CSV table of C-alpha atoms in Angstrom, one decimal:
chain,number,residue,atom,x,y,z
A,96,MET,CA,-7.4,21.7,10.1
A,97,THR,CA,-4.9,21.8,12.9
A,98,SER,CA,-5.7,19.5,15.8
A,99,GLU,CA,-4.9,20.2,19.5
A,100,THR,CA,-2.3,17.5,19.2
A,101,GLU,CA,-0.4,19.6,16.6
A,102,ILE,CA,-0.4,22.8,18.6
A,103,LYS,CA,2.3,21.5,20.8
A,104,ARG,CA,5.2,21.6,18.4
A,105,ALA,CA,7.7,19.9,20.7
A,106,PRO,CA,10.1,18.3,20.8
A,107,SER,CA,12.0,20.5,18.3
A,108,LEU,CA,13.4,18.8,15.2
A,109,ARG,CA,15.5,21.7,14.0
A,110,ILE,CA,14.8,20.9,10.4
A,111,SER,CA,12.7,22.8,7.9
A,112,ASN,CA,9.1,21.7,7.3
A,113,VAL,CA,8.9,23.7,4.1
A,114,VAL,CA,8.5,21.6,0.9
A,115,ARG,CA,8.6,22.6,-2.7
A,116,GLY,CA,8.1,21.0,-6.1
A,117,ARG,CA,5.0,18.9,-5.4
A,118,GLU,CA,4.7,16.0,-7.8
A,119,ASN,CA,1.9,13.4,-7.8
A,120,ALA,CA,3.4,9.9,-8.1
A,121,GLY,CA,0.5,7.4,-8.3
A,122,ASN,CA,-1.3,7.7,-5.0
A,123,ARG,CA,1.6,9.3,-3.3
A,124,VAL,CA,3.1,12.8,-3.4
A,125,LYS,CA,6.8,13.7,-3.7
A,126,TYR,CA,8.7,16.8,-2.9
A,127,PHE,CA,12.2,18.1,-3.2
A,128,VAL,CA,14.3,16.9,-0.3
A,129,ASP,CA,16.2,20.2,-0.2
A,130,PRO,CA,14.0,22.7,1.6
A,131,ASN,CA,14.9,25.4,-1.0
A,132,GLY,CA,14.1,23.1,-3.9
A,133,HIS,CA,17.7,22.8,-5.0
A,134,GLY,CA,18.9,19.7,-6.8
A,135,MET,CA,16.8,16.9,-8.4
A,136,GLU,CA,16.3,14.6,-5.4
A,137,LYS,CA,12.6,14.1,-4.5
A,138,ALA,CA,11.0,11.8,-2.0
A,139,ILE,CA,7.7,11.0,-0.3
A,140,PRO,CA,6.9,13.2,2.8
A,141,GLU,CA,8.2,10.7,5.4
A,142,ASP,CA,11.5,10.2,3.5
A,143,VAL,CA,11.9,14.0,3.0
A,144,VAL,CA,11.8,14.4,6.8
A,145,LEU,CA,14.0,11.4,7.4
A,146,ARG,CA,16.7,12.6,5.0
A,147,ARG,CA,16.7,16.1,6.3
A,148,TRP,CA,17.1,14.8,9.8
A,149,ARG,CA,20.0,12.5,8.8
A,150,ARG,CA,21.7,15.5,7.2
A,151,ARG,CA,21.6,17.6,10.5
A,152,GLN,CA,24.9,18.6,11.8
A,153,LEU,CA,25.8,19.1,15.4
A,154,GLU,CA,29.3,18.8,16.8
A,155,GLY,CA,29.7,15.5,18.7
A,156,PHE,CA,26.6,13.8,17.2
A,157,SER,CA,25.6,11.8,14.2
A,158,PHE,CA,22.0,11.6,13.1
A,159,HIS,CA,20.1,8.5,12.1
A,160,GLY,CA,16.5,7.3,11.7
A,161,CYS,CA,14.1,4.9,10.1
A,162,ARG,CA,10.5,4.4,9.1
A,163,LEU,CA,8.2,2.5,11.5
A,164,GLY,CA,5.5,0.0,10.5
A,165,PRO,CA,1.9,0.2,11.8
A,166,ASN,CA,2.4,-3.1,13.7
A,167,LEU,CA,5.8,-2.2,15.2
A,168,TRP,CA,4.9,-3.1,18.8
A,169,ARG,CA,2.8,-6.2,17.9
A,170,ALA,CA,5.7,-7.5,15.7
A,171,THR,CA,8.1,-6.8,18.5
A,172,ILE,CA,6.0,-8.8,20.9
A,173,LYS,CA,5.6,-11.6,18.4
A,174,ALA,CA,9.4,-11.8,17.7
A,175,PHE,CA,10.8,-11.3,21.2
A,176,GLY,CA,7.9,-11.6,23.7
A,177,ASP,CA,6.6,-8.9,26.1
A,178,ASP,CA,9.0,-9.2,29.0
A,179,VAL,CA,10.5,-5.7,29.2
A,180,ALA,CA,13.6,-6.8,31.2
A,181,SER,CA,14.4,-9.4,28.5
A,182,LEU,CA,13.9,-6.9,25.7
A,183,HIS,CA,16.3,-4.4,27.3
A,184,GLU,CA,18.9,-7.1,27.6
A,185,LEU,CA,18.8,-8.3,24.0
A,186,SER,CA,22.1,-7.9,22.1
A,187,PHE,CA,22.4,-6.9,18.5
A,188,ASN,CA,23.0,-10.6,17.6
A,189,GLU,CA,20.2,-11.9,19.7
A,190,ILE,CA,17.8,-9.5,18.0
A,191,ASP,CA,19.1,-10.7,14.6
A,192,GLU,CA,18.5,-14.3,15.6
A,193,GLN,CA,15.1,-13.9,17.2
A,194,ARG,CA,13.6,-11.8,14.5
A,195,LYS,CA,14.2,-14.7,12.1
A,196,CYS,CA,11.3,-16.4,13.8
A,197,LEU,CA,9.0,-14.2,12.0
A,198,SER,CA,7.8,-15.7,8.7
A,199,GLY,CA,8.2,-14.1,5.3
A,200,ASP,CA,4.6,-12.9,5.4
A,201,GLU,CA,5.1,-11.5,8.9
A,202,MET,CA,8.2,-9.6,7.8
A,203,SER,CA,6.2,-8.0,5.0
A,204,LYS,CA,5.0,-4.3,5.0
A,205,HIS,CA,2.5,-4.7,7.8
A,206,TRP,CA,4.7,-6.6,10.2
A,207,LYS,CA,8.1,-5.2,9.2
A,208,LEU,CA,10.6,-4.4,12.0
A,209,PRO,CA,13.3,-1.8,11.7
A,210,SER,CA,16.9,-3.0,11.1
A,211,ASN,CA,18.7,-4.7,14.0
A,212,GLU,CA,20.7,-1.5,14.7
A,213,ASN,CA,17.6,0.8,14.7
A,214,LEU,CA,15.5,-1.6,16.7
A,215,THR,CA,18.2,-2.1,19.3
A,216,CYS,CA,18.5,1.7,19.7
A,217,LEU,CA,14.8,2.2,19.9
A,218,LEU,CA,14.3,-0.4,22.6
A,219,ASN,CA,17.3,0.8,24.6
A,220,SER,CA,16.2,4.5,24.3
A,221,ILE,CA,12.8,3.9,25.9
A,222,SER,CA,12.7,3.4,29.6
A,223,SER,CA,11.5,0.1,31.1
A,224,ALA,CA,8.4,1.8,32.5
A,225,GLN,CA,7.6,3.5,29.2
A,226,LEU,CA,8.1,0.3,27.2
A,227,GLU,CA,5.9,-1.7,29.5
A,228,LEU,CA,3.1,0.7,29.1
A,229,ILE,CA,3.5,0.8,25.3
A,230,LEU,CA,3.5,-3.0,24.9
A,231,GLU,CA,0.5,-3.3,27.3
A,232,ARG,CA,-1.4,-0.8,25.1
A,233,HIS,CA,-0.6,-2.4,21.8
A,234,ASN,CA,-1.1,-6.0,23.1
A,235,HIS,CA,-4.5,-5.3,24.6
A,236,LYS,CA,-7.4,-7.1,22.8
A,237,ASP,CA,-9.3,-3.7,22.5
A,238,HIS,CA,-6.4,-2.3,20.5
A,239,LEU,CA,-6.3,-5.2,18.0
A,240,ASN,CA,-7.5,-3.3,14.9
A,241,ARG,CA,-6.2,0.1,15.9
A,242,PHE,CA,-2.9,1.6,14.6
A,243,GLY,CA,-1.4,5.1,15.0
A,244,VAL,CA,2.3,4.2,15.5
A,245,PRO,CA,4.2,7.3,14.4
A,246,ASP,CA,5.9,7.2,10.9
A,247,LEU,CA,9.5,7.8,12.0
A,248,PHE,CA,12.0,7.1,14.7
A,249,VAL,CA,14.8,9.7,14.4
A,250,PHE,CA,17.7,9.8,16.8
A,251,ALA,CA,21.2,11.1,17.4
A,252,LYS,CA,24.2,9.2,18.8
A,253,ARG,CA,27.5,10.4,20.3
A,254,SER,CA,29.4,7.3,19.0
A,255,SER,CA,28.8,4.7,16.4
A,256,ALA,CA,29.2,2.1,19.1
A,257,ASP,CA,26.3,3.4,21.2
A,258,THR,CA,23.3,1.1,21.5
A,259,SER,CA,21.0,3.9,22.8
A,260,ALA,CA,20.2,7.4,21.5
A,261,ALA,CA,21.6,10.5,23.0
A,262,PHE,CA,18.2,12.0,22.1
A,263,PHE,CA,15.4,10.8,19.9
A,264,ARG,CA,11.9,11.7,18.6
A,265,LEU,CA,8.9,9.7,17.3
A,266,VAL,CA,7.4,11.7,14.5
A,267,GLU,CA,4.1,11.5,12.6
A,268,VAL,CA,4.5,13.3,9.3
A,269,LYS,CA,1.5,15.0,7.6
A,270,ARG,CA,1.1,16.8,4.3
A,271,PRO,CA,-0.4,20.3,4.4
A,272,ARG,CA,-4.1,19.2,4.3
A,273,GLU,CA,-3.8,15.6,5.3
A,274,ARG,CA,-6.0,14.5,8.1
A,275,LEU,CA,-4.6,13.2,11.4
A,276,SER,CA,-6.6,10.1,12.2
A,277,LYS,CA,-8.1,9.5,15.7
A,278,ASP,CA,-5.7,6.6,16.3
A,279,GLN,CA,-2.7,8.7,15.3
A,280,GLN,CA,-3.8,11.6,17.5
A,281,GLN,CA,-4.5,9.3,20.5
A,282,GLU,CA,-1.1,7.6,20.1
A,283,ILE,CA,0.8,10.9,20.1
A,284,ILE,CA,-1.1,12.0,23.2
A,285,PHE,CA,-0.4,8.7,24.9
A,286,LEU,CA,3.3,8.8,24.1
A,287,GLN,CA,3.6,12.4,25.3
A,288,LYS,CA,1.7,11.6,28.5
A,289,ILE,CA,4.2,8.8,29.4
A,290,GLY,CA,7.2,11.0,28.6
A,291,VAL,CA,8.2,9.7,25.2
A,292,PRO,CA,9.2,12.5,22.9
A,293,ALA,CA,6.6,12.3,20.1
A,294,ARG,CA,5.0,14.9,17.9
A,295,VAL,CA,3.3,15.7,14.6
A,296,LEU,CA,5.3,17.5,11.9
A,297,ARG,CA,3.0,19.1,9.3
A,298,LEU,CA,4.7,20.0,6.0
A,299,MET,CA,4.1,23.4,4.5
A,300,GLU,CA,4.1,23.8,0.7
A,301,ARG,CA,5.8,26.7,-1.0
């Protein structure tokens, strides 16, 4: 069932949401990465969207992106603190050094942070006011066992040397009949409300 959160299909991604060649792989599902089903490359839904985004072409831009963990913002606070001004001043090398403070267990699936390059770009692409609200929300005691962080951070850069995105989106990827949880729905609504470009992308099987 389509939720009210999904009705607003903005911001545009300009990639196809049509998937073909459904294949059950354990408890996951894989589809052809190519929207027309060409080639042999298959991937789980999140990676299908990510790879299609990376293959976008627009003169003057290169396209990048990464998966996001459910504890993204808690892990960020744990590694770097919650001072927004300090977070925006972190260099690539400083992020590399400070993230090493996380133990091996904390850097596992549930506490995993994006690569230094992607995390730097994410932090620098969100305004100080937006970042402060996000960290406050995810650091609040009432939010401790709640998740909802979107699956993907996808972005475009004008130059490989840029440390912030020319434009970006946070994307929650859903299979055709997969339920959008209450936490996921509320997170998308929250991000949209504070002006962060976030949306749900529901795949359509053919």
